Coordinates of C-alpha atoms and ligand atoms in Angstrom, one line a residue:
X148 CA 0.0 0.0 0.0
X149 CA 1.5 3.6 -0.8
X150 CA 0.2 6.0 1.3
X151 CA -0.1 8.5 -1.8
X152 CA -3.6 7.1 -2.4
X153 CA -5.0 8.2 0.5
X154 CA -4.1 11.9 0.1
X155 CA -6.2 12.2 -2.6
X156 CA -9.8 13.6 -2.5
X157 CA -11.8 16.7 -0.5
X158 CA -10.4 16.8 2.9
X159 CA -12.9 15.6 5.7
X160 CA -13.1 18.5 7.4
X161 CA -14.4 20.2 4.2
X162 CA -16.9 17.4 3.5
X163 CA -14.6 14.5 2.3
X164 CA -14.1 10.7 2.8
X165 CA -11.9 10.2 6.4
X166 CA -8.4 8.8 5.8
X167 CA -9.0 7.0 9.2
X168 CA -12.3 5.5 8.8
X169 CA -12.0 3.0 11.7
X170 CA -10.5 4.1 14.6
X171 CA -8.1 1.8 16.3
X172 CA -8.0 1.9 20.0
X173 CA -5.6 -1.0 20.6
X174 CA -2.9 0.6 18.7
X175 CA -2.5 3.2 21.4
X176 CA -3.8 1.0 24.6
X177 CA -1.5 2.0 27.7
X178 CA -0.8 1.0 30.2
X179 CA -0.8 -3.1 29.3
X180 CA -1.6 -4.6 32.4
X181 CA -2.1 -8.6 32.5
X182 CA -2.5 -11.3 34.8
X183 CA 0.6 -11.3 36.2
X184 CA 0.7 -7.4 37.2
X185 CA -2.6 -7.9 38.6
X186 CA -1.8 -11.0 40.6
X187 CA 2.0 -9.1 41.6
X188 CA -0.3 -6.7 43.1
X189 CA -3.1 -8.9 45.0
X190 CA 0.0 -10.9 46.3
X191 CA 0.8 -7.5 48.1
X192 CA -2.8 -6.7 49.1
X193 CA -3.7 -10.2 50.7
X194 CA 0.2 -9.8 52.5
X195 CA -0.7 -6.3 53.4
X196 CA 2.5 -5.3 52.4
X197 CA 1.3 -1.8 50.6
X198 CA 3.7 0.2 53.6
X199 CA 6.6 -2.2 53.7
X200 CA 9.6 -2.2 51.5
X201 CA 10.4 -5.8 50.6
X202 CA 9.4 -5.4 47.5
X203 CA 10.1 -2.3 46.9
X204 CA 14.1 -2.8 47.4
X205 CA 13.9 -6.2 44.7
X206 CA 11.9 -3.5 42.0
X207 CA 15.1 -0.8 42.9
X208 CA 18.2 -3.7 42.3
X209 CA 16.1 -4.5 39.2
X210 CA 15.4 -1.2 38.0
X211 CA 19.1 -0.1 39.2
X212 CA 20.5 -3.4 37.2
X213 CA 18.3 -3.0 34.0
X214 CA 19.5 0.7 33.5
X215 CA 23.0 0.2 34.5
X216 CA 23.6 2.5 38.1
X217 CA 24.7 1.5 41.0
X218 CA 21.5 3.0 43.3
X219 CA 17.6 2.8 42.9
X220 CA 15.6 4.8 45.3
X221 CA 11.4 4.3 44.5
X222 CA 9.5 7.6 45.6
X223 CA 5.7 8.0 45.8
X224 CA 5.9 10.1 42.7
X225 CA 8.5 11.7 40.4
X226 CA 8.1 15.1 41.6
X227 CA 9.4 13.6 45.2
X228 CA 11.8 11.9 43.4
X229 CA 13.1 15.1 41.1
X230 CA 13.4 16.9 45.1
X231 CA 15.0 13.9 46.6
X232 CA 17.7 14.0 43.7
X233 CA 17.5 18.0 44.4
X234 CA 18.4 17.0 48.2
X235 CA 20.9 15.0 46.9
X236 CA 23.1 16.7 45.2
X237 CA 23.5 19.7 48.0
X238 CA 20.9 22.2 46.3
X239 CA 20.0 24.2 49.7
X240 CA 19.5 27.8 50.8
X241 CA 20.5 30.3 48.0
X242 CA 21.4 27.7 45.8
X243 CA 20.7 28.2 41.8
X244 CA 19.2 25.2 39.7
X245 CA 19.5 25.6 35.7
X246 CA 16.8 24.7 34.1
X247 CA 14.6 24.5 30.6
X248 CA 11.4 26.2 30.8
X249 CA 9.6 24.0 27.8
X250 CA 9.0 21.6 30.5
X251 CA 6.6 19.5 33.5
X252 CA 6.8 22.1 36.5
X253 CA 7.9 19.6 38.5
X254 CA 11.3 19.7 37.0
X255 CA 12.3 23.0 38.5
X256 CA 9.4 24.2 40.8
X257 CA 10.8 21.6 43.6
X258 CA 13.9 23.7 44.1
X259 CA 11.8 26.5 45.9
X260 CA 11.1 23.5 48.7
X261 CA 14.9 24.0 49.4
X262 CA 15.8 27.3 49.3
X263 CA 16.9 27.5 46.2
X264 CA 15.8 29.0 43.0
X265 CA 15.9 28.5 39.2
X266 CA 17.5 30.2 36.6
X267 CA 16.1 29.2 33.2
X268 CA 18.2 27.9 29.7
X269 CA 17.2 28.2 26.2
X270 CA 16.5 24.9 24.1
X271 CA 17.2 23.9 20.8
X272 CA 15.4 24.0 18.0
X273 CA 15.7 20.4 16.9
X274 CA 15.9 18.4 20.3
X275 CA 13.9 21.1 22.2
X276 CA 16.4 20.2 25.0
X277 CA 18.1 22.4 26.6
X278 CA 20.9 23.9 24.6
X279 CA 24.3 23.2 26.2
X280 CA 25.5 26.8 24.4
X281 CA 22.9 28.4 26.5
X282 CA 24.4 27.0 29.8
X283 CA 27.5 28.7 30.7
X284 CA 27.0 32.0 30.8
X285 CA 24.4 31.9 33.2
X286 CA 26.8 30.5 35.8
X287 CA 27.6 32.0 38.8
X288 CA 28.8 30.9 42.1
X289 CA 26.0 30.3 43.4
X290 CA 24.8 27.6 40.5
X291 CA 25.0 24.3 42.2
X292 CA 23.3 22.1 39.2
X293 CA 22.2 21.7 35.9
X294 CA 18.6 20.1 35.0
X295 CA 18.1 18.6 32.1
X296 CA 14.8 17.1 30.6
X297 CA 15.2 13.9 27.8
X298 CA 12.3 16.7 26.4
X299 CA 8.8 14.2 25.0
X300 CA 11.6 11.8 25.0
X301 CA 14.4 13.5 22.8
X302 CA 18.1 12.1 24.2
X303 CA 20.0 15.8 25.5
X304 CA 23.6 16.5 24.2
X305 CA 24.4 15.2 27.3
X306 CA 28.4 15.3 26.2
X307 CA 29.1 19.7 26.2
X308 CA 27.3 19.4 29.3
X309 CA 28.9 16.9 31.5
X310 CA 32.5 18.7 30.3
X311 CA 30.5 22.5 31.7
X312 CA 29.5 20.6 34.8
X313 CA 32.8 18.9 35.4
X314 CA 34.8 22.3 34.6
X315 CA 32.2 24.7 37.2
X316 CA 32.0 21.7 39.7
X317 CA 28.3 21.5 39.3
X318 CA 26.0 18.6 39.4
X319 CA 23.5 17.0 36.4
X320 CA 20.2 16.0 37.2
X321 CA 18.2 14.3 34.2
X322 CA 14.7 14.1 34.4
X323 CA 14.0 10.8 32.2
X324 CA 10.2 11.7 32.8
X325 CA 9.9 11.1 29.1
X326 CA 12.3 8.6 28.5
X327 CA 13.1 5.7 30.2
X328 CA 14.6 2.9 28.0
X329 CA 16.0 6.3 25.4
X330 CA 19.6 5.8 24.6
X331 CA 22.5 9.2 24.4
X332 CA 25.8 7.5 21.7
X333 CA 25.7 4.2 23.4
X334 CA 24.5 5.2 27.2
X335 CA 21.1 4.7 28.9
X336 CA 19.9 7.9 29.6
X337 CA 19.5 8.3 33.7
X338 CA 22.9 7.0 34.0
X339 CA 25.0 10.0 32.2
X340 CA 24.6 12.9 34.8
X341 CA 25.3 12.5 38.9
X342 CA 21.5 11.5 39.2
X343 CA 18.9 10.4 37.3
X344 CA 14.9 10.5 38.4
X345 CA 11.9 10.4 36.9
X346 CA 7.8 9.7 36.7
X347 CA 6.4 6.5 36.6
X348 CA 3.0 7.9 36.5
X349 CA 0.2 5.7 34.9
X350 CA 0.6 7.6 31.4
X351 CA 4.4 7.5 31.6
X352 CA 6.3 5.1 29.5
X353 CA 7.4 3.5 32.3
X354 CA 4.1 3.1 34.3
X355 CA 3.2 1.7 37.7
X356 CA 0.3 4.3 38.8
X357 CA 1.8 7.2 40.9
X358 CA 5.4 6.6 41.5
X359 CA 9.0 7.7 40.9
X360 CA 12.6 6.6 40.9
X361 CA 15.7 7.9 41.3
X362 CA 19.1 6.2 40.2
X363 CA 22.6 7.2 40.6
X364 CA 26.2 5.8 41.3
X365 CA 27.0 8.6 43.5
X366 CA 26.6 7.2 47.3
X367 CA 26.2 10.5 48.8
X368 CA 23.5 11.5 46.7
X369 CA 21.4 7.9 47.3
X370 CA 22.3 8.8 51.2
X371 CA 21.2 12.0 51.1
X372 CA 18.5 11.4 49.1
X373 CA 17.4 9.0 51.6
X374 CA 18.1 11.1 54.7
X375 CA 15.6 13.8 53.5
X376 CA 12.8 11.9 52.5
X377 CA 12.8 8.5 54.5
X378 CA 12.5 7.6 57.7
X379 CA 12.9 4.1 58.5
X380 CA 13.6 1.3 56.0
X381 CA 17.4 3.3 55.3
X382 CA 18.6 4.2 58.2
X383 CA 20.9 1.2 57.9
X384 CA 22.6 3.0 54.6
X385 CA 23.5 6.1 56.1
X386 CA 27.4 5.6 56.3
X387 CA 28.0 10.0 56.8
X388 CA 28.0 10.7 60.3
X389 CA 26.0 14.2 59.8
X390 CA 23.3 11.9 58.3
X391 CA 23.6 9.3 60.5
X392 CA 22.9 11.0 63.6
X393 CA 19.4 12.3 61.9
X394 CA 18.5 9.1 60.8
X395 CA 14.7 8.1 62.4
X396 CA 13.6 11.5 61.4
X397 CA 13.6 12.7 57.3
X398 CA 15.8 15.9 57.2
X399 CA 13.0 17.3 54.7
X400 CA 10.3 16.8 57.0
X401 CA 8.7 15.0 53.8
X402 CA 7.5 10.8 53.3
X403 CA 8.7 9.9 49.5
X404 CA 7.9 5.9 50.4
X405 CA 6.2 4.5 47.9
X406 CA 3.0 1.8 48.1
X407 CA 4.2 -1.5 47.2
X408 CA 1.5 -2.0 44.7
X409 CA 3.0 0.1 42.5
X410 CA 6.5 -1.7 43.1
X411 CA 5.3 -4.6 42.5
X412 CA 3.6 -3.5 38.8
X413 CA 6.9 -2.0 38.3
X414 CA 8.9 -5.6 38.0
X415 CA 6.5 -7.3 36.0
X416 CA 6.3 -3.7 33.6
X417 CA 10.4 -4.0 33.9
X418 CA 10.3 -7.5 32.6
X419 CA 8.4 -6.6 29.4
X420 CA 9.6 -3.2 28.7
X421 CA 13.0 -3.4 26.4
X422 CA 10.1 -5.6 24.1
X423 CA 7.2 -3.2 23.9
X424 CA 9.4 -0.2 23.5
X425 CA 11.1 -2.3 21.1
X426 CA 7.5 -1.8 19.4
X427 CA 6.7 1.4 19.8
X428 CA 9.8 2.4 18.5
X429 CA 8.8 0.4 15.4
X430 CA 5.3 2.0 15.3
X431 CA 6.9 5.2 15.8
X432 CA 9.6 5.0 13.4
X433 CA 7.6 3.8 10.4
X434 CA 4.8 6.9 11.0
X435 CA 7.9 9.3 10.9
X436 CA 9.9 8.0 7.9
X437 CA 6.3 7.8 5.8
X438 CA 6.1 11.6 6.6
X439 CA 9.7 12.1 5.7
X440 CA 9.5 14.9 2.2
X441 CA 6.0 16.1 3.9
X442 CA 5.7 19.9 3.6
X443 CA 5.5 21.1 7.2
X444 CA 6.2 18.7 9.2
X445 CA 9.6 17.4 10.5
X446 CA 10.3 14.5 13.0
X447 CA 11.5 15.1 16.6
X448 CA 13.7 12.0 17.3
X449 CA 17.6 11.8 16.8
X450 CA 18.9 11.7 13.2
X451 CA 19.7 7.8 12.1
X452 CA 23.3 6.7 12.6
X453 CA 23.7 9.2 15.8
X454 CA 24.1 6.3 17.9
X455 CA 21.1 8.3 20.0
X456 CA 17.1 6.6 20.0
X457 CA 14.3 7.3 21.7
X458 CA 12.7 5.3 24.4
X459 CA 9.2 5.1 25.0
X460 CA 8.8 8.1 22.9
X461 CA 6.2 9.5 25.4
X462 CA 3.9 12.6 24.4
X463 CA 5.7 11.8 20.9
X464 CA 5.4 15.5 19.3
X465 CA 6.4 16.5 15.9
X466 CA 8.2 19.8 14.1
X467 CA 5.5 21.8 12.5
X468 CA 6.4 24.7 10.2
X469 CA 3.7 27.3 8.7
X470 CA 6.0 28.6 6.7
X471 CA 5.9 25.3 4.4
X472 CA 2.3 25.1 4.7
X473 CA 1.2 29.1 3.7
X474 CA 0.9 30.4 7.0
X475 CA -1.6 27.5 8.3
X476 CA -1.9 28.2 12.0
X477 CA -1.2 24.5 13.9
X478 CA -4.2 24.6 15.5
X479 CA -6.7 25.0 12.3
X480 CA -4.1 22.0 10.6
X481 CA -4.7 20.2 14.2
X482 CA -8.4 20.6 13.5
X483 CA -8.4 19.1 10.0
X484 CA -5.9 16.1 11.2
X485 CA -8.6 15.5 13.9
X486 CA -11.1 15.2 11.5
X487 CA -9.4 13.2 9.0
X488 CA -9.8 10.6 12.0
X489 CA -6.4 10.8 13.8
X490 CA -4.9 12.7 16.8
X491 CA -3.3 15.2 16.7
X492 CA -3.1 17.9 19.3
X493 CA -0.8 20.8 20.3
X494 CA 1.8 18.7 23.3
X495 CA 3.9 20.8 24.0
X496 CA 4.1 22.1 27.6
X497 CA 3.2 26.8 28.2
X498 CA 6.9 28.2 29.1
X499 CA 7.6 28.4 32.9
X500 CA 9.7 31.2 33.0
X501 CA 6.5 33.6 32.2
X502 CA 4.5 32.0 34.4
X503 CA 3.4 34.0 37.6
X504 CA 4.8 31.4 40.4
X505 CA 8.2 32.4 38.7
X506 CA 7.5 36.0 38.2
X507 CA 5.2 37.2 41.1
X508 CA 3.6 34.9 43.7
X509 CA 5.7 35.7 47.1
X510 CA 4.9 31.6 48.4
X511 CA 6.4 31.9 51.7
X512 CA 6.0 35.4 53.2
X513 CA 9.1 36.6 52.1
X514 CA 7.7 40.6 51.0
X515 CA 9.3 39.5 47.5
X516 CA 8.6 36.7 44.4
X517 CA 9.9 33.6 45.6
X518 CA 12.0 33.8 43.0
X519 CA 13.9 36.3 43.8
X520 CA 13.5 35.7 47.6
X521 CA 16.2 32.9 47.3
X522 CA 18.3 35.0 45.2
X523 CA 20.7 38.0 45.6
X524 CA 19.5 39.6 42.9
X525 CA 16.2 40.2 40.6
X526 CA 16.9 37.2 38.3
X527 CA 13.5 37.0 36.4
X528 CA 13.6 36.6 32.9
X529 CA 11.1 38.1 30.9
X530 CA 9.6 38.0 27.7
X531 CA 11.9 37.9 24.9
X532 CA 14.6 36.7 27.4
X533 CA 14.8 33.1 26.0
X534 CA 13.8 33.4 22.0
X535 CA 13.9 29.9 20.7
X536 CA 11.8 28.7 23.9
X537 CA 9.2 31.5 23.3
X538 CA 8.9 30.6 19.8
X539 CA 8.1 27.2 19.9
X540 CA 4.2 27.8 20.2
X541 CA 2.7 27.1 17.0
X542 CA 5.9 25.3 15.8
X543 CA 4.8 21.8 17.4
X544 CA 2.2 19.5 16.5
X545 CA 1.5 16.1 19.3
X546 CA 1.3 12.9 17.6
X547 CA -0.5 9.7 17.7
X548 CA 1.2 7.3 20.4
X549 CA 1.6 4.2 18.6
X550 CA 2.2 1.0 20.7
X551 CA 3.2 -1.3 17.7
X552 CA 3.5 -1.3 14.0
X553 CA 0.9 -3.0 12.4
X554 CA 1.5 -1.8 8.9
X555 CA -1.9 -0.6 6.8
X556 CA -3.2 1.0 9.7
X557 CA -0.1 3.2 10.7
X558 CA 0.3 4.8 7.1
X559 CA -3.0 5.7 7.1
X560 CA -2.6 7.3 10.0
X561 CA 0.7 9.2 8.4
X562 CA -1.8 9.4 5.2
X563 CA -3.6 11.8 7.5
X564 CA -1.2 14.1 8.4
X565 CA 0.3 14.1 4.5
X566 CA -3.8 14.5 3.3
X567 CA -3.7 17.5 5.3
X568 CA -0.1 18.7 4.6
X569 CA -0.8 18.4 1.2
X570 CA -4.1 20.3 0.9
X571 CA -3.3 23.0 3.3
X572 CA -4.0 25.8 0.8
X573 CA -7.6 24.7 1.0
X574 CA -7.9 25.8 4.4
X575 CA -6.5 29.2 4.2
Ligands
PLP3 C1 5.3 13.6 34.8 C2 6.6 14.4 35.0 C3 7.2 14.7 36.2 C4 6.5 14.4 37.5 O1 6.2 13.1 37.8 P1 4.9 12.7 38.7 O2 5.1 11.3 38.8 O3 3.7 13.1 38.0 O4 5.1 13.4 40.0 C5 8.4 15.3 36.2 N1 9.0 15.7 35.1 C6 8.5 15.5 33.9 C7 9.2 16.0 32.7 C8 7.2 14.9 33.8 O5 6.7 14.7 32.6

């Protein structure tokens, strides 16, 4: 079948046949849960086990193992998991976290939790990760780490970063949110910076219902991490004396254990996970290379040969350029996409650096915006302070999640999006 037969004709949306004339709900099913999650889970139910951690320290070697670090550390969620691995690496009072602002709040917005605050990077254009030429200049001494975000699953140049870390003596936090099982020239991505943590929300690629991970090799961090957030099952791995002697009570005041449920979803997802993002990969991979020559449209996944792939390709998102297409604003090509019979959707996350929590809400009494509170100076960034960032709106279309390739039904899926590509000057 060539998808070039499909394109033909009215489009739907201005009274034409649909490309997608069936819709195809087990293409995108997610989470797949079977028998042997659910009985995983009873077995914890009719133990009672939901507050130990027996299980959860089997899912963390296994987790730890599969992705190649030394540490696993579950959390109740990956915003508690992104703060632990905050904790961790010594961000405190005054302390300055570099950031993305295309991003899930809860990679930067913990850092107000300690004391610290957040100075926001541009991102690229292609990766829309942060740019590692955006980095250094905002260093200063009181910058204690770099966060970067695998962004809708994209792999970050993690190399120029690590060598601008290692130079300034700062520490790399990634936020594999987006992209567990994604792979940076060779590596595992969570296992490149100091620490990696991450979601394993329901929707996530990785998905056990509300949890979170962290991983590292760095002892201090995993003891640290522990110290703040735990109070009990680790208090027989806290080797540093200072952290020792809190041990009983968390140092953050906080509870990051997570329900064993979800622990024990997480090893039987772990077992099958390398195979079905194996698939989506191939479902993903096929939808992007039939768009390749499309006007307008542009993968976002590394370039072939790069040594660099996706993982679970969560929120997969695609390039979208209105110069190609006469100006068509995203949303009205959304709109005709949508009614061809296939998603597609906006996905991209609002900018956080113009948002009022980091412009104007004072959070904890201080007289001043949190965000500068933390600070010794005014370090809000304003419009037009991060160009490629601000841009981005209107230059990304969200993609149909495909869990497999099954062929027929994938191009005309891609027929869709071509159909509509092609025909754009109709809807001008
Ligand atoms: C989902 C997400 C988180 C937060 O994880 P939760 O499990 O929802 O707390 C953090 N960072 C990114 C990039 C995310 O997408």
């Amino acid at each position: 079948m060539n998808i070039s037969s499909w394109v033909e004709g009215d489009l739907a949306i201005l009274g034409g046949p649909k490309v997608v004339a069936e819709p195809a709900p087990e293409l995108f099913h997610w989470p797949i849960v079977t028998q042997e999650d659910e009985d995983a889970v009873l077995d914890v139910l009719r133990r009672g086990a939901m507050s130990g951690w027996d299980v959860s320290l089997q899912f963390e070697q296994e987790f730890a193992a599969w992705i190649g670090s030394a540490y696993g550390l579950t959390f109740c969620n990956g915003t508690a998991a992104l703060l632990g691995a905050m904790y961790g690496c010594g961000i405190g009072r005054g302390d300055e976290l570099i950031a993305p602002s295309r991003t899930y709040w809860a990679s930067v917005l913990p850092v107000f939790s300690l004391g610290g605050t957040a100075v926001f990077a541009d991102v690229e254009e292609h990766s829309l990760c942060i740019d590692p030429n955006d980095i250094e200049h905002r260093i200063t001494p009181r910058t204690k780490a770099i966060m970067v975000v695998h962004y809708c699953g994209y792999p970050v140049d993690m190399d120029p970063i690590m060598e601008i870390a290692e130079r300034h003596n700062l520490k790399v936090i990634e936020d594999v949110s987006h992209a567990q099982g994604g792979v940076y020239k060779g590596r595992k991505v969570g296992t490149i910076g100091h620490v990696g943590a991450m979601s394993m929300m329901s929707g996530k690629s990785f998905p056990v219902g509300e949890g979170g991970i962290m991983v590292t090799d760095d002892q201090e961090i995993f003891e640290r991490a522990i110290a703040f957030g735990f109070y009990q099952r680790h208090a027989e791995y806290l080797t540093t004396p200072e952290l020792k002697a809190a041990a009983g009570l968390p140092l953050g005041g906080f509870k990051h254990r997570l329900n064993q449920t979800a622990s024990a979803m997480g090893r039987v997802q772990l077992k099958y996970y390398d195979e079905r993002t194996e698939k989506i990969r191939a479902g993903m991979n096929h939808f992007w290379d039939l768009l390749e020559d499309t006007p307008g449209l542009r993968a976002h996944r590394p370039p072939k040969g790069s040594g660099s792939h996706m993982g679970g390709w969560y929120n997969p998102i695609g390039h979208y350029l209105p110069e190609e297409l006469g100006g068509l604003p995203v949303d009205r090509f959304a709109e005709a996409v949508n009614a061809e019979g296939a998603f597609c959707g906006r996905g991209i996350n609002a900018p956080l650096h113009l948002h009022p929590v980091f412009n104007d809400v004072d959070i904890y009494h201080d007289g001043v915006p949190t965000r500068i509170a933390f600070s010794d100076r005014d370090l809000r960034q304003p419009q037009g302070s991060l160009p490629i960032t601000e841009k981005l709106d209107g230059r990304v279309v969200g993609v149909p999640w495909f869990k497999y390739d099954d062929g027929e039904r994938i191009e005309a899926y891609a027929a869709a999006f071509r159909k509509v590509a092609l025909h754009a000057s109709e809807l001008l």
